[in-house]
Amino acid sequence: MEAFRCRGYEGTSVQDLVDATGVGRGSLYGAFGSKEGLYLAAMERYRQLYAVPLIDMLRAGTPARDLLREVLVATVDGIVRDGDRKSCLIVGATTERVSQDPKVAAHVRSTTAALEDALRDVIATAQAEGQLPNSRNARDLARYLIVTMHGLRVMGAMNPDRASLMGVADAALDALG
């Protein structure tokens, strides 16, 4: 997973994967069938390590504005802590593989849809309870926050300055109303 995050799919050779895992080529192919099979397994591992805990956090029931801020702050803090400036595997897969690989596209779509649904639920509940204005569609706002989180990751890869990234996160929260 880390090799793909650092170098992307195309930039990661089978030898890089052998070096990263400590497992021989034959064993890698035996276990995963192909480099693509290992990439899909790495994407699933990434989902379990990053997307699932984020979705669980969104379902925790904290007041919406606090929760959404917590999600954006966690995104920024993760970027700032990453001294290697590794890419988000979902962002990397989207830009590098989605147009060429239907399995990768399906994985990216399902991960993003799960996050979108969780964000939409938080926003819709907050709108119904008067915590957020209901002048915008909750799903559109959820998508906006996903775009913001992905954009933060791209910005952070160029310049992981916490103050700059938090400025974007705060602007996104202000845009929610």
C-alpha positions as YAML, in Angstrom:
chain: A
units: angstrom
residues:
- id: 1
  name: MET
  ca: [0.00, 0.00, 0.00]
- id: 2
  name: GLU
  ca: [2.73, 2.45, 0.96]
- id: 3
  name: ALA
  ca: [4.72, 1.72, -2.21]
- id: 4
  name: PHE
  ca: [1.67, 2.52, -4.34]
- id: 5
  name: ARG
  ca: [0.98, 5.66, -2.29]
- id: 6
  name: CYS
  ca: [4.54, 6.89, -2.78]
- id: 7
  name: ARG
  ca: [5.02, 6.00, -6.45]
- id: 8
  name: GLY
  ca: [1.58, 5.41, -7.92]
- id: 9
  name: TYR
  ca: [0.57, 2.29, -9.80]
- id: 10
  name: GLU
  ca: [2.69, 2.87, -12.91]
- id: 11
  name: GLY
  ca: [5.69, 4.10, -10.94]
- id: 12
  name: THR
  ca: [5.74, 1.03, -8.69]
- id: 13
  name: SER
  ca: [7.64, -1.88, -10.19]
- id: 14
  name: VAL
  ca: [7.20, -5.49, -9.17]
- id: 15
  name: GLN
  ca: [10.68, -5.24, -7.67]
- id: 16
  name: ASP
  ca: [9.50, -2.28, -5.56]
- id: 17
  name: LEU
  ca: [6.67, -4.49, -4.30]
- id: 18
  name: VAL
  ca: [9.07, -7.34, -3.56]
- id: 19
  name: ASP
  ca: [11.28, -4.92, -1.63]
- id: 20
  name: ALA
  ca: [8.34, -3.35, 0.22]
- id: 21
  name: THR
  ca: [6.77, -6.63, 1.27]
- id: 22
  name: GLY
  ca: [9.81, -8.84, 1.66]
- id: 23
  name: VAL
  ca: [7.92, -11.49, -0.31]
- id: 24
  name: GLY
  ca: [9.30, -13.05, -3.49]
- id: 25
  name: ARG
  ca: [7.80, -12.43, -6.92]
- id: 26
  name: GLY
  ca: [6.37, -15.90, -7.20]
- id: 27
  name: SER
  ca: [4.66, -15.63, -3.83]
- id: 28
  name: LEU
  ca: [3.23, -12.20, -4.70]
- id: 29
  name: TYR
  ca: [1.80, -13.54, -7.95]
- id: 30
  name: GLY
  ca: [0.61, -16.68, -6.19]
- id: 31
  name: ALA
  ca: [-1.24, -14.68, -3.56]
- id: 32
  name: PHE
  ca: [-2.58, -11.82, -5.69]
- id: 33
  name: GLY
  ca: [-2.44, -13.10, -9.27]
- id: 34
  name: SER
  ca: [-1.00, -9.90, -10.70]
- id: 35
  name: LYS
  ca: [0.26, -6.44, -9.88]
- id: 36
  name: GLU
  ca: [-3.32, -5.24, -10.36]
- id: 37
  name: GLY
  ca: [-4.54, -7.83, -7.85]
- id: 38
  name: LEU
  ca: [-2.07, -6.55, -5.28]
- id: 39
  name: TYR
  ca: [-3.09, -2.96, -6.09]
- id: 40
  name: LEU
  ca: [-6.75, -3.80, -5.47]
- id: 41
  name: ALA
  ca: [-5.80, -5.48, -2.18]
- id: 42
  name: ALA
  ca: [-3.81, -2.38, -1.22]
- id: 43
  name: MET
  ca: [-6.84, -0.21, -2.05]
- id: 44
  name: GLU
  ca: [-9.01, -2.38, 0.18]
- id: 45
  name: ARG
  ca: [-6.46, -2.11, 2.99]
- id: 46
  name: TYR
  ca: [-6.42, 1.66, 2.52]
- id: 47
  name: ARG
  ca: [-10.23, 1.73, 2.74]
- id: 48
  name: GLN
  ca: [-10.12, -0.23, 6.00]
- id: 49
  name: LEU
  ca: [-7.39, 1.96, 7.51]
- id: 50
  name: TYR
  ca: [-8.66, 5.37, 6.41]
- id: 51
  name: ALA
  ca: [-12.17, 5.45, 4.94]
- id: 52
  name: VAL
  ca: [-13.92, 3.09, 7.37]
- id: 53
  name: PRO
  ca: [-12.71, 4.90, 10.52]
- id: 54
  name: LEU
  ca: [-13.73, 8.21, 8.96]
- id: 55
  name: ILE
  ca: [-17.20, 6.85, 8.19]
- id: 56
  name: ASP
  ca: [-17.44, 5.47, 11.73]
- id: 57
  name: MET
  ca: [-16.48, 8.89, 13.08]
- id: 58
  name: LEU
  ca: [-19.27, 10.46, 11.02]
- id: 59
  name: ARG
  ca: [-21.79, 8.06, 12.51]
- id: 60
  name: ALA
  ca: [-20.72, 8.89, 16.08]
- id: 61
  name: GLY
  ca: [-23.57, 11.36, 16.63]
- id: 62
  name: THR
  ca: [-21.53, 14.41, 17.64]
- id: 63
  name: PRO
  ca: [-23.16, 17.76, 16.75]
- id: 64
  name: ALA
  ca: [-22.81, 18.17, 12.99]
- id: 65
  name: ARG
  ca: [-20.69, 21.31, 12.77]
- id: 66
  name: ASP
  ca: [-18.25, 19.96, 15.39]
- id: 67
  name: LEU
  ca: [-18.14, 16.61, 13.63]
- id: 68
  name: LEU
  ca: [-17.55, 18.06, 10.18]
- id: 69
  name: ARG
  ca: [-14.81, 20.30, 11.56]
- id: 70
  name: GLU
  ca: [-13.25, 17.28, 13.27]
- id: 71
  name: VAL
  ca: [-13.23, 15.40, 9.95]
- id: 72
  name: LEU
  ca: [-11.54, 18.28, 8.13]
- id: 73
  name: VAL
  ca: [-9.05, 18.85, 10.95]
- id: 74
  name: ALA
  ca: [-8.21, 15.13, 10.96]
- id: 75
  name: THR
  ca: [-7.63, 15.34, 7.20]
- id: 76
  name: VAL
  ca: [-5.32, 18.33, 7.59]
- id: 77
  name: ASP
  ca: [-3.46, 16.78, 10.53]
- id: 78
  name: GLY
  ca: [-2.93, 13.56, 8.59]
- id: 79
  name: ILE
  ca: [-1.46, 15.54, 5.70]
- id: 80
  name: VAL
  ca: [0.82, 17.59, 7.94]
- id: 81
  name: ARG
  ca: [2.06, 14.48, 9.83]
- id: 82
  name: ASP
  ca: [2.94, 12.72, 6.57]
- id: 83
  name: GLY
  ca: [6.53, 13.83, 6.14]
- id: 84
  name: ASP
  ca: [6.88, 11.71, 2.99]
- id: 85
  name: ARG
  ca: [3.99, 13.52, 1.29]
- id: 86
  name: LYS
  ca: [2.40, 10.26, 0.22]
- id: 87
  name: SER
  ca: [-0.69, 10.60, -1.88]
- id: 88
  name: CYS
  ca: [-4.14, 9.52, -0.89]
- id: 89
  name: LEU
  ca: [-4.52, 6.16, -2.60]
- id: 90
  name: ILE
  ca: [-8.08, 7.06, -3.68]
- id: 91
  name: VAL
  ca: [-6.96, 10.37, -5.25]
- id: 92
  name: GLY
  ca: [-4.01, 8.64, -6.90]
- id: 93
  name: ALA
  ca: [-6.15, 5.80, -8.23]
- id: 94
  name: THR
  ca: [-8.70, 8.28, -9.55]
- id: 95
  name: THR
  ca: [-6.17, 10.29, -11.51]
- id: 96
  name: GLU
  ca: [-4.05, 7.37, -12.65]
- id: 97
  name: ARG
  ca: [-6.17, 4.24, -13.02]
- id: 98
  name: VAL
  ca: [-9.95, 4.87, -13.03]
- id: 99
  name: SER
  ca: [-10.16, 5.62, -16.75]
- id: 100
  name: GLN
  ca: [-8.24, 2.43, -17.62]
- id: 101
  name: ASP
  ca: [-9.31, -0.14, -15.07]
- id: 102
  name: PRO
  ca: [-12.97, -0.93, -14.35]
- id: 103
  name: LYS
  ca: [-12.12, -2.81, -11.13]
- id: 104
  name: VAL
  ca: [-10.22, 0.16, -9.76]
- id: 105
  name: ALA
  ca: [-13.03, 2.47, -10.87]
- id: 106
  name: ALA
  ca: [-15.60, 0.34, -9.04]
- id: 107
  name: HIS
  ca: [-13.49, 0.32, -5.88]
- id: 108
  name: VAL
  ca: [-13.01, 4.09, -5.95]
- id: 109
  name: ARG
  ca: [-16.73, 4.63, -6.58]
- id: 110
  name: SER
  ca: [-17.82, 2.35, -3.75]
- id: 111
  name: THR
  ca: [-15.40, 3.89, -1.24]
- id: 112
  name: THR
  ca: [-16.39, 7.41, -2.24]
- id: 113
  name: ALA
  ca: [-20.11, 6.56, -2.19]
- id: 114
  name: ALA
  ca: [-19.86, 5.19, 1.36]
- id: 115
  name: LEU
  ca: [-18.14, 8.37, 2.54]
- id: 116
  name: GLU
  ca: [-20.62, 10.51, 0.63]
- id: 117
  name: ASP
  ca: [-23.58, 8.70, 2.20]
- id: 118
  name: ALA
  ca: [-22.18, 9.17, 5.70]
- id: 119
  name: LEU
  ca: [-21.53, 12.88, 5.09]
- id: 120
  name: ARG
  ca: [-24.98, 13.31, 3.56]
- id: 121
  name: ASP
  ca: [-26.61, 11.70, 6.58]
- id: 122
  name: VAL
  ca: [-24.79, 14.05, 8.99]
- id: 123
  name: ILE
  ca: [-25.65, 17.10, 6.90]
- id: 124
  name: ALA
  ca: [-29.30, 16.11, 6.37]
- id: 125
  name: THR
  ca: [-29.75, 15.48, 10.10]
- id: 126
  name: ALA
  ca: [-28.14, 18.82, 10.91]
- id: 127
  name: GLN
  ca: [-30.40, 20.55, 8.40]
- id: 128
  name: ALA
  ca: [-33.50, 18.89, 9.86]
- id: 129
  name: GLU
  ca: [-32.46, 19.94, 13.37]
- id: 130
  name: GLY
  ca: [-31.69, 23.53, 12.32]
- id: 131
  name: GLN
  ca: [-27.93, 23.24, 12.91]
- id: 132
  name: LEU
  ca: [-27.24, 23.95, 9.24]
- id: 133
  name: PRO
  ca: [-29.36, 25.86, 6.74]
- id: 134
  name: ASN
  ca: [-31.29, 23.65, 4.33]
- id: 135
  name: SER
  ca: [-30.82, 25.99, 1.37]
- id: 136
  name: ARG
  ca: [-28.60, 23.41, -0.35]
- id: 137
  name: ASN
  ca: [-29.09, 19.74, -1.08]
- id: 138
  name: ALA
  ca: [-27.37, 17.58, 1.56]
- id: 139
  name: ARG
  ca: [-25.89, 15.25, -1.07]
- id: 140
  name: ASP
  ca: [-24.41, 18.17, -3.00]
- id: 141
  name: LEU
  ca: [-22.83, 19.47, 0.22]
- id: 142
  name: ALA
  ca: [-21.46, 16.00, 0.99]
- id: 143
  name: ARG
  ca: [-19.87, 15.89, -2.46]
- id: 144
  name: TYR
  ca: [-18.48, 19.38, -1.90]
- id: 145
  name: LEU
  ca: [-16.79, 18.19, 1.30]
- id: 146
  name: ILE
  ca: [-15.32, 15.17, -0.47]
- id: 147
  name: VAL
  ca: [-13.92, 17.43, -3.18]
- id: 148
  name: THR
  ca: [-12.54, 19.66, -0.43]
- id: 149
  name: MET
  ca: [-10.86, 16.73, 1.35]
- id: 150
  name: HIS
  ca: [-9.32, 15.47, -1.89]
- id: 151
  name: GLY
  ca: [-8.23, 18.99, -2.76]
- id: 152
  name: LEU
  ca: [-6.61, 19.37, 0.66]
- id: 153
  name: ARG
  ca: [-4.61, 16.21, -0.02]
- id: 154
  name: VAL
  ca: [-3.42, 17.56, -3.36]
- id: 155
  name: MET
  ca: [-2.55, 20.96, -1.84]
- id: 156
  name: GLY
  ca: [-0.83, 19.24, 1.07]
- id: 157
  name: ALA
  ca: [1.35, 17.20, -1.25]
- id: 158
  name: MET
  ca: [2.66, 20.47, -2.68]
- id: 159
  name: ASN
  ca: [2.82, 22.40, 0.60]
- id: 160
  name: PRO
  ca: [1.84, 20.73, 3.88]
- id: 161
  name: ASP
  ca: [1.49, 24.04, 5.70]
- id: 162
  name: ARG
  ca: [-1.14, 23.54, 8.41]
- id: 163
  name: ALA
  ca: [-2.27, 27.18, 8.49]
- id: 164
  name: SER
  ca: [-2.90, 27.24, 4.74]
- id: 165
  name: LEU
  ca: [-4.74, 23.92, 4.79]
- id: 166
  name: MET
  ca: [-6.84, 24.96, 7.80]
- id: 167
  name: GLY
  ca: [-7.76, 28.15, 5.95]
- id: 168
  name: VAL
  ca: [-9.30, 25.98, 3.24]
- id: 169
  name: ALA
  ca: [-11.02, 23.73, 5.80]
- id: 170
  name: ASP
  ca: [-12.48, 26.75, 7.61]
- id: 171
  name: ALA
  ca: [-13.68, 28.23, 4.32]
- id: 172
  name: ALA
  ca: [-15.41, 24.94, 3.50]
- id: 173
  name: LEU
  ca: [-17.16, 24.93, 6.88]
- id: 174
  name: ASP
  ca: [-18.22, 28.56, 6.39]
- id: 175
  name: ALA
  ca: [-19.65, 27.62, 2.99]
- id: 176
  name: LEU
  ca: [-21.95, 25.10, 4.66]
- id: 177
  name: GLY
  ca: [-23.71, 28.01, 6.35]
...
